[in-house]
Amino acid sequence: MKERWKHKTWLIDLDGTMYRGKKQIPGAIELISYLQKEKIPYCFVTNNAMRTKKQNVAHMEALGFHGIKEDEFFTSAMAAARYVARMSDRRNAYYIGEDGLREALLENGFTIVDDHSDFVFVGLSRSKTYMDYSKAFEQLWNGAKLIGTNCDRRLADGDHFLIGNGSIVEMLAYASEQESLKLGKPYAPMLEETLAYLNKQKEDCIILGDNMETDIAFGALHGVETILVESGVHTAADCARYAFAPSACYHDLFACMDDE
Ligand SMILES: [Mg+2]
């Protein structure tokens, strides 16, 4: 690993970088063990708003990772709840999401309500119905503010894709004729909230991920060094299509660790 990276805090993407479906990415367990052994700080920064901190740890352990702690995850649900709590005194929230979003809202002082909400948080749910979405819409129509935790169009699910949270947010935006705040990677509020959570500056960090449009844009557009690993969505050949570039690109995580 490059010497200067040993003095950074690693902001690491999960899906496509640490695991894909039910399998860990080759080198992922070795990289995390290396960071732990060398006492190099890291945090998993993910747009996935569905899991709680406990569920994230359990998921990583089931994949074979060791020694990962609950406070080593920062999700788009946590960023959204913290951001809105700082920007407003209103605390009545309706949400379309799973346990991770619920946990983040409760931890930031929101009251979960069924009616008369100030905000409708949307962080992806695999079980909500047409009537739940209509209820969310009705509150938006009555003045609640739409807060999508992230704008992901698609959600990787093993070898295929499901509809991503951003697509659901767009549906509610279309119906209610309002736009959501842009949160989650690659947008600035996610970086601000991540740095505040970790008590770090941009210069202290390096971002590792597999996706040009979320991870690499997240760093490159906001002045944070980035590493693209070709284990997920994008490869080095894709970089030419973008107006920004990663600071480094590796075929796999072993190569990233070997590079002196
Ligand atoms: Mg990814």
Short mmCIF file of N, CA and C in Angstrom, two decimals, residues 34-167:
data_model
loop_
_atom_site.label_atom_id
_atom_site.label_comp_id
_atom_site.label_asym_id
_atom_site.label_seq_id
_atom_site.Cartn_x
_atom_site.Cartn_y
_atom_site.Cartn_z
N TYR A 34 -5.74 -6.02 7.30
CA TYR A 34 -4.53 -5.19 7.21
C TYR A 34 -4.75 -3.83 7.89
N LEU A 35 -5.87 -3.19 7.58
CA LEU A 35 -6.17 -1.88 8.17
C LEU A 35 -6.26 -2.00 9.70
N GLN A 36 -6.90 -3.08 10.16
CA GLN A 36 -7.04 -3.28 11.61
C GLN A 36 -5.68 -3.49 12.25
N LYS A 37 -4.83 -4.33 11.62
CA LYS A 37 -3.51 -4.66 12.17
C LYS A 37 -2.62 -3.42 12.23
N GLU A 38 -2.71 -2.60 11.18
CA GLU A 38 -1.86 -1.39 11.11
C GLU A 38 -2.49 -0.19 11.83
N LYS A 39 -3.65 -0.43 12.43
CA LYS A 39 -4.39 0.65 13.13
C LYS A 39 -4.68 1.84 12.22
N ILE A 40 -5.00 1.53 10.97
CA ILE A 40 -5.41 2.56 10.00
C ILE A 40 -6.93 2.68 10.12
N PRO A 41 -7.44 3.87 10.46
CA PRO A 41 -8.89 3.98 10.66
C PRO A 41 -9.68 3.82 9.36
N TYR A 42 -10.87 3.25 9.47
CA TYR A 42 -11.73 3.06 8.30
C TYR A 42 -13.18 3.16 8.73
N CYS A 43 -14.03 3.45 7.76
CA CYS A 43 -15.47 3.48 8.01
C CYS A 43 -16.16 3.04 6.73
N PHE A 44 -17.13 2.17 6.85
CA PHE A 44 -17.90 1.75 5.68
C PHE A 44 -18.97 2.81 5.41
N VAL A 45 -18.89 3.43 4.25
CA VAL A 45 -19.81 4.51 3.90
C VAL A 45 -20.70 4.01 2.76
N THR A 46 -21.98 3.86 3.06
CA THR A 46 -22.86 3.20 2.10
C THR A 46 -24.16 3.97 1.86
N ASN A 47 -24.64 3.91 0.64
CA ASN A 47 -25.96 4.48 0.33
C ASN A 47 -27.09 3.56 0.79
N ASN A 48 -26.77 2.32 1.08
CA ASN A 48 -27.81 1.38 1.51
C ASN A 48 -28.34 1.78 2.89
N ALA A 49 -29.62 2.12 2.93
CA ALA A 49 -30.24 2.66 4.15
C ALA A 49 -31.03 1.59 4.91
N MET A 50 -30.99 0.35 4.45
CA MET A 50 -31.91 -0.65 4.98
C MET A 50 -31.47 -1.28 6.30
N ARG A 51 -30.16 -1.49 6.46
CA ARG A 51 -29.71 -2.23 7.65
C ARG A 51 -29.39 -1.30 8.81
N THR A 52 -29.65 -1.81 10.03
CA THR A 52 -29.20 -1.12 11.24
C THR A 52 -27.70 -1.39 11.40
N LYS A 53 -27.10 -0.71 12.37
CA LYS A 53 -25.67 -0.92 12.62
C LYS A 53 -25.41 -2.38 13.01
N LYS A 54 -26.26 -2.89 13.89
CA LYS A 54 -26.14 -4.29 14.32
C LYS A 54 -26.27 -5.24 13.14
N GLN A 55 -27.25 -4.98 12.30
CA GLN A 55 -27.48 -5.84 11.12
C GLN A 55 -26.30 -5.76 10.16
N ASN A 56 -25.70 -4.59 10.03
CA ASN A 56 -24.52 -4.45 9.15
C ASN A 56 -23.36 -5.28 9.67
N VAL A 57 -23.12 -5.23 11.00
CA VAL A 57 -22.04 -6.04 11.59
C VAL A 57 -22.32 -7.52 11.36
N ALA A 58 -23.55 -7.94 11.63
CA ALA A 58 -23.91 -9.36 11.48
C ALA A 58 -23.73 -9.81 10.04
N HIS A 59 -24.11 -8.95 9.11
CA HIS A 59 -23.98 -9.28 7.68
C HIS A 59 -22.52 -9.46 7.30
N MET A 60 -21.65 -8.58 7.78
CA MET A 60 -20.22 -8.69 7.47
C MET A 60 -19.63 -9.95 8.11
N GLU A 61 -20.03 -10.23 9.34
CA GLU A 61 -19.50 -11.42 10.01
C GLU A 61 -19.93 -12.70 9.31
N ALA A 62 -21.16 -12.71 8.81
CA ALA A 62 -21.65 -13.89 8.07
C ALA A 62 -20.85 -14.11 6.79
N LEU A 63 -20.28 -13.03 6.26
CA LEU A 63 -19.47 -13.15 5.04
C LEU A 63 -18.02 -13.51 5.35
N GLY A 64 -17.64 -13.53 6.65
CA GLY A 64 -16.30 -13.94 7.03
C GLY A 64 -15.39 -12.83 7.54
N PHE A 65 -15.92 -11.61 7.65
CA PHE A 65 -15.11 -10.50 8.18
C PHE A 65 -15.07 -10.61 9.71
N HIS A 66 -13.96 -10.11 10.29
CA HIS A 66 -13.81 -10.17 11.75
C HIS A 66 -13.52 -8.80 12.33
N GLY A 67 -13.94 -8.61 13.58
CA GLY A 67 -13.51 -7.43 14.34
C GLY A 67 -14.13 -6.12 13.90
N ILE A 68 -15.25 -6.19 13.18
CA ILE A 68 -15.89 -4.96 12.72
C ILE A 68 -16.88 -4.48 13.77
N LYS A 69 -16.86 -3.16 14.02
CA LYS A 69 -17.71 -2.60 15.09
C LYS A 69 -18.89 -1.82 14.52
N GLU A 70 -19.90 -1.65 15.37
CA GLU A 70 -21.12 -0.97 14.92
C GLU A 70 -20.87 0.46 14.48
N ASP A 71 -19.91 1.14 15.14
CA ASP A 71 -19.69 2.55 14.79
C ASP A 71 -18.79 2.70 13.56
N GLU A 72 -18.49 1.59 12.89
CA GLU A 72 -17.68 1.66 11.67
C GLU A 72 -18.53 1.67 10.40
N PHE A 73 -19.82 1.97 10.57
CA PHE A 73 -20.70 2.10 9.40
C PHE A 73 -21.32 3.49 9.41
N PHE A 74 -21.37 4.11 8.25
CA PHE A 74 -22.10 5.36 8.13
C PHE A 74 -22.99 5.24 6.88
N THR A 75 -24.31 5.22 7.10
CA THR A 75 -25.24 4.96 6.01
C THR A 75 -25.93 6.25 5.55
N SER A 76 -26.54 6.18 4.37
CA SER A 76 -27.28 7.34 3.86
C SER A 76 -28.48 7.66 4.76
N ALA A 77 -28.98 6.65 5.49
CA ALA A 77 -30.08 6.90 6.44
C ALA A 77 -29.57 7.76 7.59
N MET A 78 -28.39 7.44 8.11
CA MET A 78 -27.80 8.23 9.20
C MET A 78 -27.52 9.65 8.72
N ALA A 79 -26.96 9.77 7.52
CA ALA A 79 -26.65 11.09 6.98
C ALA A 79 -27.91 11.93 6.81
N ALA A 80 -28.96 11.31 6.28
CA ALA A 80 -30.22 12.04 6.03
C ALA A 80 -30.83 12.52 7.35
N ALA A 81 -30.89 11.64 8.34
CA ALA A 81 -31.50 11.99 9.63
C ALA A 81 -30.69 13.08 10.33
N ARG A 82 -29.37 12.96 10.29
CA ARG A 82 -28.52 13.97 10.95
C ARG A 82 -28.61 15.31 10.23
N TYR A 83 -28.61 15.26 8.90
CA TYR A 83 -28.66 16.49 8.11
C TYR A 83 -29.97 17.24 8.36
N VAL A 84 -31.08 16.54 8.29
CA VAL A 84 -32.38 17.20 8.47
C VAL A 84 -32.54 17.69 9.91
N ALA A 85 -32.03 16.93 10.88
CA ALA A 85 -32.12 17.35 12.28
C ALA A 85 -31.33 18.64 12.53
N ARG A 86 -30.25 18.83 11.78
CA ARG A 86 -29.47 20.06 11.93
C ARG A 86 -30.13 21.24 11.24
N MET A 87 -30.87 20.96 10.15
CA MET A 87 -31.44 22.03 9.33
C MET A 87 -32.80 22.49 9.82
N SER A 88 -33.47 21.69 10.64
CA SER A 88 -34.85 22.00 11.03
C SER A 88 -35.13 21.59 12.47
N ASP A 89 -36.09 22.28 13.11
CA ASP A 89 -36.51 21.90 14.46
C ASP A 89 -37.69 20.93 14.42
N ARG A 90 -38.24 20.72 13.25
CA ARG A 90 -39.41 19.86 13.15
C ARG A 90 -38.98 18.39 13.20
N ARG A 91 -39.80 17.59 13.87
CA ARG A 91 -39.33 16.23 14.15
C ARG A 91 -40.37 15.13 13.87
N ASN A 92 -41.49 15.46 13.20
CA ASN A 92 -42.46 14.41 12.91
C ASN A 92 -42.16 13.80 11.54
N ALA A 93 -41.88 12.50 11.56
CA ALA A 93 -41.43 11.84 10.33
C ALA A 93 -42.29 10.63 9.99
N TYR A 94 -42.65 10.55 8.73
CA TYR A 94 -43.21 9.33 8.17
C TYR A 94 -42.09 8.74 7.34
N TYR A 95 -42.00 7.42 7.25
CA TYR A 95 -40.91 6.88 6.45
C TYR A 95 -41.33 5.67 5.64
N ILE A 96 -40.68 5.54 4.49
CA ILE A 96 -40.76 4.34 3.66
C ILE A 96 -39.36 3.75 3.73
N GLY A 97 -39.21 2.70 4.50
CA GLY A 97 -37.86 2.16 4.66
C GLY A 97 -37.87 0.94 5.54
N GLU A 98 -36.67 0.52 5.92
CA GLU A 98 -36.54 -0.65 6.78
C GLU A 98 -35.91 -0.24 8.11
N ASP A 99 -35.43 -1.21 8.87
CA ASP A 99 -34.96 -0.96 10.24
C ASP A 99 -33.85 0.10 10.31
N GLY A 100 -32.99 0.12 9.31
CA GLY A 100 -31.86 1.06 9.34
C GLY A 100 -32.31 2.50 9.34
N LEU A 101 -33.31 2.81 8.54
CA LEU A 101 -33.82 4.18 8.49
C LEU A 101 -34.58 4.51 9.77
N ARG A 102 -35.35 3.56 10.26
CA ARG A 102 -36.08 3.76 11.51
C ARG A 102 -35.11 4.06 12.66
N GLU A 103 -34.04 3.27 12.75
CA GLU A 103 -33.03 3.47 13.80
C GLU A 103 -32.41 4.86 13.70
N ALA A 104 -32.05 5.26 12.49
CA ALA A 104 -31.40 6.57 12.30
C ALA A 104 -32.34 7.70 12.70
N LEU A 105 -33.62 7.58 12.36
CA LEU A 105 -34.59 8.63 12.70
C LEU A 105 -34.77 8.73 14.21
N LEU A 106 -34.94 7.59 14.86
CA LEU A 106 -35.15 7.59 16.32
C LEU A 106 -33.91 8.12 17.04
N GLU A 107 -32.73 7.74 16.58
CA GLU A 107 -31.49 8.21 17.22
C GLU A 107 -31.29 9.72 17.08
N ASN A 108 -31.94 10.31 16.09
CA ASN A 108 -31.79 11.75 15.88
C ASN A 108 -33.00 12.54 16.35
N GLY A 109 -33.81 11.92 17.21
CA GLY A 109 -34.88 12.66 17.88
C GLY A 109 -36.18 12.81 17.11
N PHE A 110 -36.32 12.07 16.02
CA PHE A 110 -37.58 12.15 15.27
C PHE A 110 -38.64 11.29 15.94
N THR A 111 -39.89 11.73 15.80
CA THR A 111 -41.04 10.93 16.22
C THR A 111 -41.64 10.33 14.95
N ILE A 112 -41.84 9.03 14.96
CA ILE A 112 -42.42 8.38 13.79
C ILE A 112 -43.94 8.55 13.87
N VAL A 113 -44.52 9.16 12.87
CA VAL A 113 -45.97 9.39 12.87
C VAL A 113 -46.60 8.80 11.60
N ASP A 114 -47.90 8.62 11.68
CA ASP A 114 -48.66 8.05 10.57
C ASP A 114 -49.36 9.13 9.74
N ASP A 115 -49.37 10.32 10.32
CA ASP A 115 -50.18 11.41 9.79
C ASP A 115 -49.52 12.73 10.13
N HIS A 116 -49.88 13.79 9.41
CA HIS A 116 -49.38 15.13 9.73
C HIS A 116 -47.87 15.17 9.93
N SER A 117 -47.13 14.51 9.08
CA SER A 117 -45.68 14.51 9.24
C SER A 117 -45.09 15.79 8.65
N ASP A 118 -43.91 16.16 9.16
CA ASP A 118 -43.16 17.29 8.61
C ASP A 118 -42.29 16.82 7.44
N PHE A 119 -41.87 15.57 7.53
CA PHE A 119 -40.99 15.00 6.51
C PHE A 119 -41.44 13.59 6.14
N VAL A 120 -41.24 13.27 4.88
CA VAL A 120 -41.42 11.88 4.43
C VAL A 120 -40.04 11.40 4.01
N PHE A 121 -39.44 10.53 4.81
CA PHE A 121 -38.12 9.96 4.49
C PHE A 121 -38.32 8.70 3.65
N VAL A 122 -37.52 8.58 2.59
CA VAL A 122 -37.63 7.42 1.73
C VAL A 122 -36.25 6.76 1.60
N GLY A 123 -36.14 5.53 2.12
CA GLY A 123 -34.85 4.85 2.12
C GLY A 123 -34.91 3.41 1.66
N LEU A 124 -35.91 3.08 0.90
CA LEU A 124 -36.13 1.76 0.29
C LEU A 124 -36.71 0.74 1.27
N SER A 125 -37.82 0.20 0.88
CA SER A 125 -38.46 -0.88 1.62
C SER A 125 -38.82 -1.97 0.64
N ARG A 126 -38.61 -3.21 1.05
CA ARG A 126 -38.95 -4.33 0.16
C ARG A 126 -40.35 -4.84 0.39
N SER A 127 -41.10 -4.18 1.30
CA SER A 127 -42.42 -4.73 1.63
C SER A 127 -43.57 -3.73 1.58
N LYS A 128 -43.30 -2.45 1.31
CA LYS A 128 -44.40 -1.48 1.31
C LYS A 128 -45.33 -1.70 0.10
N THR A 129 -46.55 -1.23 0.28
CA THR A 129 -47.57 -1.46 -0.75
C THR A 129 -47.95 -0.15 -1.45
N TYR A 130 -48.75 -0.29 -2.47
CA TYR A 130 -49.31 0.85 -3.18
C TYR A 130 -49.99 1.83 -2.22
N MET A 131 -50.71 1.30 -1.24
CA MET A 131 -51.40 2.18 -0.30
C MET A 131 -50.42 2.91 0.62
N ASP A 132 -49.29 2.26 0.96
CA ASP A 132 -48.26 2.95 1.76
C ASP A 132 -47.67 4.12 0.97
N TYR A 133 -47.38 3.88 -0.30
CA TYR A 133 -46.83 4.95 -1.14
C TYR A 133 -47.85 6.08 -1.30
N SER A 134 -49.13 5.69 -1.40
CA SER A 134 -50.18 6.71 -1.54
C SER A 134 -50.31 7.53 -0.27
N LYS A 135 -50.11 6.88 0.86
CA LYS A 135 -50.15 7.60 2.14
C LYS A 135 -48.98 8.58 2.23
N ALA A 136 -47.83 8.14 1.79
CA ALA A 136 -46.66 9.04 1.76
C ALA A 136 -46.96 10.22 0.84
N PHE A 137 -47.51 9.92 -0.32
CA PHE A 137 -47.85 10.98 -1.28
C PHE A 137 -48.82 11.99 -0.66
N GLU A 138 -49.84 11.49 0.04
CA GLU A 138 -50.86 12.36 0.62
C GLU A 138 -50.22 13.37 1.59
N GLN A 139 -49.25 12.89 2.36
CA GLN A 139 -48.58 13.79 3.31
C GLN A 139 -47.71 14.82 2.58
N LEU A 140 -47.09 14.37 1.51
CA LEU A 140 -46.30 15.31 0.70
C LEU A 140 -47.21 16.37 0.10
N TRP A 141 -48.36 15.93 -0.33
CA TRP A 141 -49.34 16.84 -0.95
C TRP A 141 -49.85 17.85 0.07
N ASN A 142 -49.86 17.43 1.34
CA ASN A 142 -50.31 18.31 2.42
C ASN A 142 -49.18 19.14 3.02
N GLY A 143 -48.00 19.08 2.42
CA GLY A 143 -46.94 20.00 2.86
C GLY A 143 -45.70 19.37 3.47
N ALA A 144 -45.71 18.05 3.71
CA ALA A 144 -44.49 17.42 4.23
C ALA A 144 -43.40 17.50 3.17
N LYS A 145 -42.15 17.49 3.64
CA LYS A 145 -41.02 17.63 2.73
C LYS A 145 -40.47 16.25 2.39
N LEU A 146 -40.18 16.05 1.10
CA LEU A 146 -39.67 14.74 0.63
C LEU A 146 -38.16 14.65 0.85
N ILE A 147 -37.73 13.59 1.55
CA ILE A 147 -36.30 13.39 1.82
C ILE A 147 -35.90 11.98 1.37
N GLY A 148 -35.31 11.87 0.22
CA GLY A 148 -34.77 10.58 -0.22
C GLY A 148 -33.38 10.41 0.37
N THR A 149 -33.10 9.25 0.96
CA THR A 149 -31.77 9.08 1.57
C THR A 149 -30.69 8.97 0.52
N ASN A 150 -31.05 8.51 -0.67
CA ASN A 150 -30.07 8.40 -1.76
C ASN A 150 -30.81 8.35 -3.09
N CYS A 151 -30.05 8.54 -4.17
CA CYS A 151 -30.64 8.66 -5.50
C CYS A 151 -30.32 7.46 -6.39
N ASP A 152 -29.92 6.36 -5.81
CA ASP A 152 -29.54 5.19 -6.62
C ASP A 152 -30.70 4.73 -7.52
N ARG A 153 -30.43 4.65 -8.82
CA ARG A 153 -31.49 4.20 -9.75
C ARG A 153 -31.80 2.73 -9.57
N ARG A 154 -30.73 1.95 -9.41
CA ARG A 154 -30.85 0.49 -9.34
C ARG A 154 -30.15 -0.03 -8.10
N LEU A 155 -30.57 -1.21 -7.67
CA LEU A 155 -29.96 -1.87 -6.52
C LEU A 155 -29.42 -3.22 -7.00
N ALA A 156 -28.10 -3.41 -6.87
CA ALA A 156 -27.51 -4.68 -7.28
C ALA A 156 -27.99 -5.79 -6.35
N ASP A 157 -28.37 -6.91 -6.93
CA ASP A 157 -28.83 -8.06 -6.15
C ASP A 157 -28.19 -9.30 -6.78
N GLY A 158 -27.00 -9.65 -6.28
CA GLY A 158 -26.25 -10.74 -6.91
C GLY A 158 -25.92 -10.37 -8.33
N ASP A 159 -26.35 -11.17 -9.29
CA ASP A 159 -26.01 -10.95 -10.69
C ASP A 159 -27.02 -10.08 -11.44
N HIS A 160 -28.12 -9.71 -10.78
CA HIS A 160 -29.08 -8.85 -11.48
C HIS A 160 -29.40 -7.61 -10.66
N PHE A 161 -30.34 -6.83 -11.14
CA PHE A 161 -30.66 -5.56 -10.48
C PHE A 161 -32.12 -5.48 -10.08
N LEU A 162 -32.37 -4.75 -8.99
CA LEU A 162 -33.73 -4.42 -8.56
C LEU A 162 -33.88 -2.91 -8.68
N ILE A 163 -35.11 -2.42 -8.49
CA ILE A 163 -35.34 -0.98 -8.54
C ILE A 163 -34.67 -0.32 -7.33
N GLY A 164 -33.91 0.73 -7.58
CA GLY A 164 -33.20 1.42 -6.52
C GLY A 164 -34.04 2.49 -5.85
N ASN A 165 -33.56 2.97 -4.70
CA ASN A 165 -34.31 3.94 -3.91
C ASN A 165 -34.59 5.23 -4.68
N GLY A 166 -33.62 5.67 -5.49
CA GLY A 166 -33.80 6.91 -6.24
C GLY A 166 -35.00 6.86 -7.17
N SER A 167 -35.28 5.69 -7.68
CA SER A 167 -36.43 5.52 -8.59
C SER A 167 -37.75 5.66 -7.84
#
